[in-house]
PDB file of C-alpha atoms and ligand atoms in Angstrom:
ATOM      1  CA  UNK C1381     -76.236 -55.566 -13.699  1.00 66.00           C
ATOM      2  CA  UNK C1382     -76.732 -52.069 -12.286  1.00 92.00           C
ATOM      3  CA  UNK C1383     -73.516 -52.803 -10.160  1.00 95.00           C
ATOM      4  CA  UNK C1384     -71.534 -54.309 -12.591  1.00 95.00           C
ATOM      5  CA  UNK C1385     -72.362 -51.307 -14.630  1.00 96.00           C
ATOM      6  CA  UNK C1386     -71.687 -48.592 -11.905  1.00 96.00           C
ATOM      7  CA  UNK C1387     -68.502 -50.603 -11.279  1.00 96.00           C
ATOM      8  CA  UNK C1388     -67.613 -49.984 -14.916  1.00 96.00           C
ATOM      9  CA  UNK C1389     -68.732 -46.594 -14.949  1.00 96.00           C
ATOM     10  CA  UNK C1390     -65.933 -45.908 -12.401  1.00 96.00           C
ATOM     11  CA  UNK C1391     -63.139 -47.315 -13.527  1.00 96.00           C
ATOM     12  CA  UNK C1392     -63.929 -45.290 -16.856  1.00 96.00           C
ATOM     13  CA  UNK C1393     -64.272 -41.947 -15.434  1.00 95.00           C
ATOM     14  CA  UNK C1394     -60.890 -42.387 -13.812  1.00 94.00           C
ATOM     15  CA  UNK C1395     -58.917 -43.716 -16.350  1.00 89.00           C
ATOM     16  CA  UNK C1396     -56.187 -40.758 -17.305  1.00 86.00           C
ATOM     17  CA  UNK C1397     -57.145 -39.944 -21.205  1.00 77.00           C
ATOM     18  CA  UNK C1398     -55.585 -42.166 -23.786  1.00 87.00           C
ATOM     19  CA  UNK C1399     -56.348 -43.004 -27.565  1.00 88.00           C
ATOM     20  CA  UNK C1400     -57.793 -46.941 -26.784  1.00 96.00           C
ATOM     21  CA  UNK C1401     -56.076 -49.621 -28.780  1.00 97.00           C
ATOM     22  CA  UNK C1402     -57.887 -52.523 -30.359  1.00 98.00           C
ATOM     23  CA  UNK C1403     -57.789 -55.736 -29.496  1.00 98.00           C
ATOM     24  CA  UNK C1404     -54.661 -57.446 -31.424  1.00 98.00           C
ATOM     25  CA  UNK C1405     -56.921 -59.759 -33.300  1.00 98.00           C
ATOM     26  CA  UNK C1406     -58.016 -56.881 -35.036  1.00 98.00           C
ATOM     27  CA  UNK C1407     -54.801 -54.941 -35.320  1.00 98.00           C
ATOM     28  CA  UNK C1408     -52.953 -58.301 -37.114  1.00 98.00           C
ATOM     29  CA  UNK C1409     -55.473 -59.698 -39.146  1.00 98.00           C
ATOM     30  CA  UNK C1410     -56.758 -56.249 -41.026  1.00 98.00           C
ATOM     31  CA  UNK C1411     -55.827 -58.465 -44.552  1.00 98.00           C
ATOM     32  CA  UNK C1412     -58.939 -60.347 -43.608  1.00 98.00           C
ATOM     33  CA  UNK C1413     -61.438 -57.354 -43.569  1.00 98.00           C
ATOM     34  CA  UNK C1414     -63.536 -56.849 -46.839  1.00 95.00           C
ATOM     35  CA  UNK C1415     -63.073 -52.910 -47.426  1.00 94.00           C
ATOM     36  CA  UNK C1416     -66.261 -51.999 -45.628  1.00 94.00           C
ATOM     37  CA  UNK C1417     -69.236 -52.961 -44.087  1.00 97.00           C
ATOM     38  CA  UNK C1418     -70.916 -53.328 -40.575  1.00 98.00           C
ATOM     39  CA  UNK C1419     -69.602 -54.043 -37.478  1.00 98.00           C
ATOM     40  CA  UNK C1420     -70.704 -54.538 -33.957  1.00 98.00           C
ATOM     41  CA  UNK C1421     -68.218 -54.196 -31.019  1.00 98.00           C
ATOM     42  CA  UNK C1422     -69.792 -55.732 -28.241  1.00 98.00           C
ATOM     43  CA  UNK C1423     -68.834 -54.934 -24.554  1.00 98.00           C
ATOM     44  CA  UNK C1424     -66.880 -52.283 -26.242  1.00 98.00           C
ATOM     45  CA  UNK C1425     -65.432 -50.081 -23.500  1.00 98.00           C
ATOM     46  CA  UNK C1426     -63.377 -47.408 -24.400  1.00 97.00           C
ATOM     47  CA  UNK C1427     -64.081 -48.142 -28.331  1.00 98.00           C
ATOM     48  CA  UNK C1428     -60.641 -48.968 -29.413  1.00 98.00           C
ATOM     49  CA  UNK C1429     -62.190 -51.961 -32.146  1.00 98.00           C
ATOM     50  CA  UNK C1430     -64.649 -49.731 -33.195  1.00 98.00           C
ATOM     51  CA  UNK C1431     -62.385 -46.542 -33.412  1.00 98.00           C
ATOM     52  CA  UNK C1432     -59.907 -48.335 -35.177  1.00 98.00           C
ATOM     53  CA  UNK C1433     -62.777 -49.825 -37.643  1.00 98.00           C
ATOM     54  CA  UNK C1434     -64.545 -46.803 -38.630  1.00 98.00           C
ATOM     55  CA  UNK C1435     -61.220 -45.550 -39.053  1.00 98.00           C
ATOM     56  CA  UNK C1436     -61.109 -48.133 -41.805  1.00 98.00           C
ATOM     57  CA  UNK C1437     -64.622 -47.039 -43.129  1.00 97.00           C
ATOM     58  CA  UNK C1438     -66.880 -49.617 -41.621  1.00 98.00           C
ATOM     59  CA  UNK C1439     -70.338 -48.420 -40.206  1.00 98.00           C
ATOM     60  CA  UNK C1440     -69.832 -49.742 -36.407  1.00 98.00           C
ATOM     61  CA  UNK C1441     -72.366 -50.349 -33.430  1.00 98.00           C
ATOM     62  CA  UNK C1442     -70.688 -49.934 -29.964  1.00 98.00           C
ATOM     63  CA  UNK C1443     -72.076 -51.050 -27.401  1.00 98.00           C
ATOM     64  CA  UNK C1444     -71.710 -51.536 -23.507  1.00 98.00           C
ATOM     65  CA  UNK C1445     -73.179 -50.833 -20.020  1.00 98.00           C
ATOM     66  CA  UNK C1446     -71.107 -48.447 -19.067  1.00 97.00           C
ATOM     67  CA  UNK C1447     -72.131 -44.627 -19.839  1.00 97.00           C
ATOM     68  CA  UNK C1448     -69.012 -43.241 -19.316  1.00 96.00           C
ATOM     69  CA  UNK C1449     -67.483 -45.586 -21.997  1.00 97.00           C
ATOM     70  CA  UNK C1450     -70.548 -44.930 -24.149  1.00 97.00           C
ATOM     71  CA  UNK C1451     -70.146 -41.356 -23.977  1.00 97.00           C
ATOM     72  CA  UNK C1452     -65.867 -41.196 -24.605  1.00 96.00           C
ATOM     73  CA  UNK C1453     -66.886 -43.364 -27.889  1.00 97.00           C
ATOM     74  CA  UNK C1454     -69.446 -40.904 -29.310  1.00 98.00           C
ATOM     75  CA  UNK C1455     -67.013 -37.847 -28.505  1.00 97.00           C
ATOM     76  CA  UNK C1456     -63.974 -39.516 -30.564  1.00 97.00           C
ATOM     77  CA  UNK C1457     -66.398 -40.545 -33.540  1.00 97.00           C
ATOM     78  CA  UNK C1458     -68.283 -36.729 -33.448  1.00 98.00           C
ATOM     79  CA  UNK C1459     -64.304 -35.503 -33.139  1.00 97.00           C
ATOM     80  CA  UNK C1460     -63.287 -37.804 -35.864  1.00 97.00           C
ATOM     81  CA  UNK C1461     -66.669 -38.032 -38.180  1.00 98.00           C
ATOM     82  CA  UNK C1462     -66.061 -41.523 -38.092  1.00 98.00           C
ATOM     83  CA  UNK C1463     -69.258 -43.886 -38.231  1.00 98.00           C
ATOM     84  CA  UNK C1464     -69.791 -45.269 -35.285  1.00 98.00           C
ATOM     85  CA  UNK C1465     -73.330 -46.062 -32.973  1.00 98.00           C
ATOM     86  CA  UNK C1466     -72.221 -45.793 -29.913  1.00 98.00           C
ATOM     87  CA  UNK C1467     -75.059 -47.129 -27.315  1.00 98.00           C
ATOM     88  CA  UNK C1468     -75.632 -48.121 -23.748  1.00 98.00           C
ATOM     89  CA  UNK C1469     -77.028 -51.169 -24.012  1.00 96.00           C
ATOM     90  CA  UNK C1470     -76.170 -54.880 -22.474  1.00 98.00           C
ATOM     91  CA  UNK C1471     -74.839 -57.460 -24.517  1.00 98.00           C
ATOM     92  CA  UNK C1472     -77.714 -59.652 -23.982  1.00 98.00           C
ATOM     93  CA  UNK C1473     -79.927 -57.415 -26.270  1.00 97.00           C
ATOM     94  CA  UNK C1474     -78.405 -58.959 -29.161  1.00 98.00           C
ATOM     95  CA  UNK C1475     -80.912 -61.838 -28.568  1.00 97.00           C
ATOM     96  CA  UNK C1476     -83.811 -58.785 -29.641  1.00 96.00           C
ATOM     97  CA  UNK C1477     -81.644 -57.719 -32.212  1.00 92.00           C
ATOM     98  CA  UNK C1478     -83.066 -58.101 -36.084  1.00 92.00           C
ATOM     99  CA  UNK C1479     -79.920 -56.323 -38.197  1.00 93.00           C
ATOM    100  CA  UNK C1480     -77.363 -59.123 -39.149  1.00 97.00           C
ATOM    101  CA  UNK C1481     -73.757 -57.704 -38.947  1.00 98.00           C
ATOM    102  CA  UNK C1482     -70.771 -58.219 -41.420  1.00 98.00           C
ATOM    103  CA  UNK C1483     -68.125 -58.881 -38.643  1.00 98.00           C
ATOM    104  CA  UNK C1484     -68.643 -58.708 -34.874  1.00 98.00           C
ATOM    105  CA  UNK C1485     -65.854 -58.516 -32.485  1.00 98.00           C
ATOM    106  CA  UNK C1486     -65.443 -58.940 -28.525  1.00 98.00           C
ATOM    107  CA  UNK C1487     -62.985 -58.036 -26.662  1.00 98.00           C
ATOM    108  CA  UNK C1488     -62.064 -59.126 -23.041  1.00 98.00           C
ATOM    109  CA  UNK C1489     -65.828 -59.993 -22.174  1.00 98.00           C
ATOM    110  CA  UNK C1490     -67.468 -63.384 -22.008  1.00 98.00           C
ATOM    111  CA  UNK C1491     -71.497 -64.274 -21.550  1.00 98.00           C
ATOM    112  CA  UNK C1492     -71.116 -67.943 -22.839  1.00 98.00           C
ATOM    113  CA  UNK C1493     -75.632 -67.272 -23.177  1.00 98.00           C
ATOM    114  CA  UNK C1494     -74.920 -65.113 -26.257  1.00 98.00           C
ATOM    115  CA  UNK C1495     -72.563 -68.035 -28.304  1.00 98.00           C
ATOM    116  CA  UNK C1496     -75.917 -68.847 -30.539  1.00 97.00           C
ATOM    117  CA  UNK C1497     -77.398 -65.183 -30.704  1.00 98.00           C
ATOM    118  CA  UNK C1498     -73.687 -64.054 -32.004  1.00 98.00           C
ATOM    119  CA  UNK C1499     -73.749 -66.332 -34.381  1.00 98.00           C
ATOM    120  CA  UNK C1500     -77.436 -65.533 -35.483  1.00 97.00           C
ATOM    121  CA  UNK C1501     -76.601 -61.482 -36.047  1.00 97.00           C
ATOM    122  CA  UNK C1502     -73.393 -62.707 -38.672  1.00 98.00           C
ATOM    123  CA  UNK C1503     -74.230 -62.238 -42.289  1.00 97.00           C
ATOM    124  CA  UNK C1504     -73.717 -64.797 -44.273  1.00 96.00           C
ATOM    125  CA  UNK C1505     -69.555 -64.923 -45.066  1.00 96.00           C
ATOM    126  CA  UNK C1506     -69.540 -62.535 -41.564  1.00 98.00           C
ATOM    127  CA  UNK C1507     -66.513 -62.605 -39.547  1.00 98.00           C
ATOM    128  CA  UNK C1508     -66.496 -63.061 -35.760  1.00 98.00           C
ATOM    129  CA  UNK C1509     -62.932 -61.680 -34.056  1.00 98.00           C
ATOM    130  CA  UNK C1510     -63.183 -62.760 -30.290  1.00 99.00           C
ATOM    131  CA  UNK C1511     -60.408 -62.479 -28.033  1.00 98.00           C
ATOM    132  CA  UNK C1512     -60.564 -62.944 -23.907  1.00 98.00           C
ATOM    133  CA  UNK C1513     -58.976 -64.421 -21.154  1.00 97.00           C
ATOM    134  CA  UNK C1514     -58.015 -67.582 -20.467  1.00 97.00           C
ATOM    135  CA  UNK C1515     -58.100 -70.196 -16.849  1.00 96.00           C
ATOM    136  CA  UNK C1516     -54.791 -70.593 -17.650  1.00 91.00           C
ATOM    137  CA  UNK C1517     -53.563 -67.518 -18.128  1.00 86.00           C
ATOM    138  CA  UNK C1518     -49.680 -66.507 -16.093  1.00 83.00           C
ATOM    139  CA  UNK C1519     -50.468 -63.094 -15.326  1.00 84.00           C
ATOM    140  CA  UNK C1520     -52.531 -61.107 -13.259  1.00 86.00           C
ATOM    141  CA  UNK C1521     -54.414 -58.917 -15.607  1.00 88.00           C
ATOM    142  CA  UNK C1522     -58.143 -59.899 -16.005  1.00 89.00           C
ATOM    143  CA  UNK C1523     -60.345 -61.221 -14.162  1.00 90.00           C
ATOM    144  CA  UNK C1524     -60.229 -63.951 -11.359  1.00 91.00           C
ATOM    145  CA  UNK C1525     -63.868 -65.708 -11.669  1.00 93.00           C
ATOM    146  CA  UNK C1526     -63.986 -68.717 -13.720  1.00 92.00           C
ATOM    147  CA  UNK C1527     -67.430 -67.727 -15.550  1.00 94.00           C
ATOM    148  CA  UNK C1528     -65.598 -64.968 -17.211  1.00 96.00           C
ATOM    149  CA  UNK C1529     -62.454 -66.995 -18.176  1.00 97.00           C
ATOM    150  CA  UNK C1530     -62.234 -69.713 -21.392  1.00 97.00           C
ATOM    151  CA  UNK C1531     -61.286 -73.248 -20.396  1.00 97.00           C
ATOM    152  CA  UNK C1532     -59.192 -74.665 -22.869  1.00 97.00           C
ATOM    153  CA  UNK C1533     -60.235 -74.323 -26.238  1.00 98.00           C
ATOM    154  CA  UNK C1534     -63.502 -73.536 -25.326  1.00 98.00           C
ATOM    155  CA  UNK C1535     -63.626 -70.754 -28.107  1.00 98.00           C
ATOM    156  CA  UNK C1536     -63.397 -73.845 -30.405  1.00 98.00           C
ATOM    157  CA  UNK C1537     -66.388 -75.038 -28.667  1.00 98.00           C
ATOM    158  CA  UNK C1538     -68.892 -72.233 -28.247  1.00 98.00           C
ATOM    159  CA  UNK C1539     -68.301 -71.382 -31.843  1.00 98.00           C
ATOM    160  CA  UNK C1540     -67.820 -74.919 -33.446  1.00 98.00           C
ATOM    161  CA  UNK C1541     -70.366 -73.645 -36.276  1.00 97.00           C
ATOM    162  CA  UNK C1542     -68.686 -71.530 -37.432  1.00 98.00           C
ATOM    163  CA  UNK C1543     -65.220 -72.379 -39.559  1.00 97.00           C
ATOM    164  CA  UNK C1544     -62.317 -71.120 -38.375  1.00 98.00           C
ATOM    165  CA  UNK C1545     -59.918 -68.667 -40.090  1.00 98.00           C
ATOM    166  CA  UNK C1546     -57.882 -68.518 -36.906  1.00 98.00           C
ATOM    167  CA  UNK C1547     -56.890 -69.838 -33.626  1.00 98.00           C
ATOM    168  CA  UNK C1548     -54.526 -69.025 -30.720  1.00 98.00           C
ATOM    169  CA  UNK C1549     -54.090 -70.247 -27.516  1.00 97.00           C
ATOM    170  CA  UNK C1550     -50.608 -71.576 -26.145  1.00 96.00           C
ATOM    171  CA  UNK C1551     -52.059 -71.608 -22.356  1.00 92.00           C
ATOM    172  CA  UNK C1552     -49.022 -72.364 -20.165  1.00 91.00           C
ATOM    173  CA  UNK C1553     -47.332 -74.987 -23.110  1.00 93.00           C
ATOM    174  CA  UNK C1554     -43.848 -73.665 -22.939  1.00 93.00           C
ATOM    175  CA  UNK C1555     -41.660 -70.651 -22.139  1.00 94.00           C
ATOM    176  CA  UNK C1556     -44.492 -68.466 -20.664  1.00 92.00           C
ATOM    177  CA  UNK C1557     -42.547 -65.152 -20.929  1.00 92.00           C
ATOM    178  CA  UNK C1558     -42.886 -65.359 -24.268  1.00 94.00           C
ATOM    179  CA  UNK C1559     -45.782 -65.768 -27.008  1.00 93.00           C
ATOM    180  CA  UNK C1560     -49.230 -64.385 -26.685  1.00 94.00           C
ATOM    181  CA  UNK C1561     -50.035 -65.740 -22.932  1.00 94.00           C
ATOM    182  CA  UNK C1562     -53.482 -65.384 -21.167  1.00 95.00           C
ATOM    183  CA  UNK C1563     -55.552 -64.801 -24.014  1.00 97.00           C
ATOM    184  CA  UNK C1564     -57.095 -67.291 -26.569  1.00 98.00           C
ATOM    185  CA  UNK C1565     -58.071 -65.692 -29.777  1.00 98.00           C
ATOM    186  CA  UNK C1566     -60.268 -66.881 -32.657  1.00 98.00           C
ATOM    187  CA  UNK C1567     -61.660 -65.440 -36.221  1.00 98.00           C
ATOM    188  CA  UNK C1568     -64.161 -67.493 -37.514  1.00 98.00           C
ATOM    189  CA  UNK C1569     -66.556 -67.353 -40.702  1.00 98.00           C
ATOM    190  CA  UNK C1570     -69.840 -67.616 -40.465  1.00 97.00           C
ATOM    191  CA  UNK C1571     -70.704 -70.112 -43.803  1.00 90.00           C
ATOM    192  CA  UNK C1572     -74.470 -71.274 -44.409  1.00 79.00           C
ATOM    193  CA  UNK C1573     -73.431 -74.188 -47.304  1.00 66.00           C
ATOM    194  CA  UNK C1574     -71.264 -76.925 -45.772  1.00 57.00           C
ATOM    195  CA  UNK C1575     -68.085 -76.914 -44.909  1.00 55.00           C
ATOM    196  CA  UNK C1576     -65.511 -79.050 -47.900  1.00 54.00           C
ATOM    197  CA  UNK C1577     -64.763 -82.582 -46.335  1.00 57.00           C
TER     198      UNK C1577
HETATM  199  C1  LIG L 973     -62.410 -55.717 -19.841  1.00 66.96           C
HETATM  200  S1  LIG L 973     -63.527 -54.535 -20.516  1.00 66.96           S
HETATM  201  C2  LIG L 973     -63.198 -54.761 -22.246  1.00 66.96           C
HETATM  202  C3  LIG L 973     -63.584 -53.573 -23.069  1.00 66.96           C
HETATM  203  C4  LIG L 973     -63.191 -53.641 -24.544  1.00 66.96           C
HETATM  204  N1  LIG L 973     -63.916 -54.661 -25.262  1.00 66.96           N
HETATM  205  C5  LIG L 973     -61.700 -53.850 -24.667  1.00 66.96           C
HETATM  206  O1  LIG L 973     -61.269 -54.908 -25.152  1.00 66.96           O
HETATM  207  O2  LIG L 973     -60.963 -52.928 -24.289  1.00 66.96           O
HETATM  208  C6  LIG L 973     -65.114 -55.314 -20.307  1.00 66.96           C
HETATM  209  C7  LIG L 973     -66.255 -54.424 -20.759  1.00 66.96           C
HETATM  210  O3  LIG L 973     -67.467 -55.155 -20.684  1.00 66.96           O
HETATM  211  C8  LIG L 973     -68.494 -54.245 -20.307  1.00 66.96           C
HETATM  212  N2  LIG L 973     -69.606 -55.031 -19.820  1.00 66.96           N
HETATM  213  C9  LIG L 973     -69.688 -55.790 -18.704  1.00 66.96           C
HETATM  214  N3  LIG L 973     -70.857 -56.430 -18.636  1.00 66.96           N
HETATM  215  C10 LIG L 973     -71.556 -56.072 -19.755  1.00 66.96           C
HETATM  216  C11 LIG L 973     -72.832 -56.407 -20.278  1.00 66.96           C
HETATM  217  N4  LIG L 973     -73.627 -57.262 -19.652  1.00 66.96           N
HETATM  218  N5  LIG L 973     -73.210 -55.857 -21.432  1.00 66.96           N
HETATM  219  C12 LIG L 973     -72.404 -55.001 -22.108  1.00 66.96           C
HETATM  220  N6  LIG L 973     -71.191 -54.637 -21.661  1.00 66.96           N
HETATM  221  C13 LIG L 973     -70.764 -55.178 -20.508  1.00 66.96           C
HETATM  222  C14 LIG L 973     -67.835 -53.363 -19.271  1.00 66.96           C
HETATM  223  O4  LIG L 973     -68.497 -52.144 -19.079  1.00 66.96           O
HETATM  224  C15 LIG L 973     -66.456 -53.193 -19.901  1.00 66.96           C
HETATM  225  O5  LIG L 973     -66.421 -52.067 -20.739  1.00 66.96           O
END
């Protein structure tokens, strides 16, 4: 961990400033959000889901294992008054975690261990936005190692309580230069009664 972190830590402190993004899911589906509420943005680097959903006036918990990250997040939300926990902490400590969040979201990060604590930490009606690489995917970006890449429609799979609002994945079906390639996204709701036949 301490060298995955350090790792981290490095590519952070020598990426040239930028105002992070977040993660398309997010950026196309803001009809879904209620108006407010809380958040957690797990693995969240540089911020940009949480930025982007205090900017909205959520009350957001960033977390991830690298400082550097940790630290840019805090300075944009002190900058920007904006709402936002920022925290270094590892993913895994949502298994100790007691608050329940409204939506969670991750971003280009996979520990298949945390499908059932996710899932536990959603409020009732709470949204989970997750969006990561794929086996399949045609270009370089990402990583290489299968334990951080989705096998097809394994997103389905991990989170097959939960009933989905939205799924993408077009793997290598098709002309590859176009369409959202590399990535499988899904929204799903968490929903205690059962689902309508
Ligand atoms: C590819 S980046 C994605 C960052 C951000 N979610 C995004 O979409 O831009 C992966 C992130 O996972 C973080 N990370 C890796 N292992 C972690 C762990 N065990 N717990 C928390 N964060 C972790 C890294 O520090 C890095 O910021």
């Amino acid at each position: 961990m301490d060298a995955i972190a350090a790792k981290w830590d490095r590519i952070y402190r020598e990426v040239p400033p930028h105002r992070p993004e977040p993660a398309l899911i997010l950026k196309e589906h803001e009809f879904l959000l209620p108006p407010a509420g809380s958040a957690l943005d797990l693995a969240c680097g540089l911020g940009g889901n949480a930025l982007f959903l205090a900017g909205l006036g959520w009350e957001v918990q960033a977390w991830d294992i690298a400082k550097a990250a940790i630290d840019f997040v805090d300075a944009q939300a002190r900058a920007q008054g904006l709402k936002i926990h920022a925290k270094v902490c590892p993913a895994d400590s949502l298994q100790q975690e007691n608050t329940a969040f409204d939506l969670i979201i991750v971003s280009r990060f996979l520990d298949r261990t945390l499908k059932d604590a996710i899932i536990d930490r959603l409020k009732d009606n709470g949204l989970l936005f997750y969006q990561t690489y794929t086996r399949a995917k045609s270009q370089p970006q990402g990583p290489n190692n299968p334990e951080y890449l989705l096998a097809e429609n394994e997103l389905l799979r991990l989170f097959a309580p939960l009933k989905v609002l939205f799924y993408r994945e077009y793997g290598t079906f098709g002309d590859v230069r176009q369409g959202l390639r590399n990535e499988a996204q899904l929204i799903g709701r968490k929903h205690s009664g059962r689902l309508a036949k």
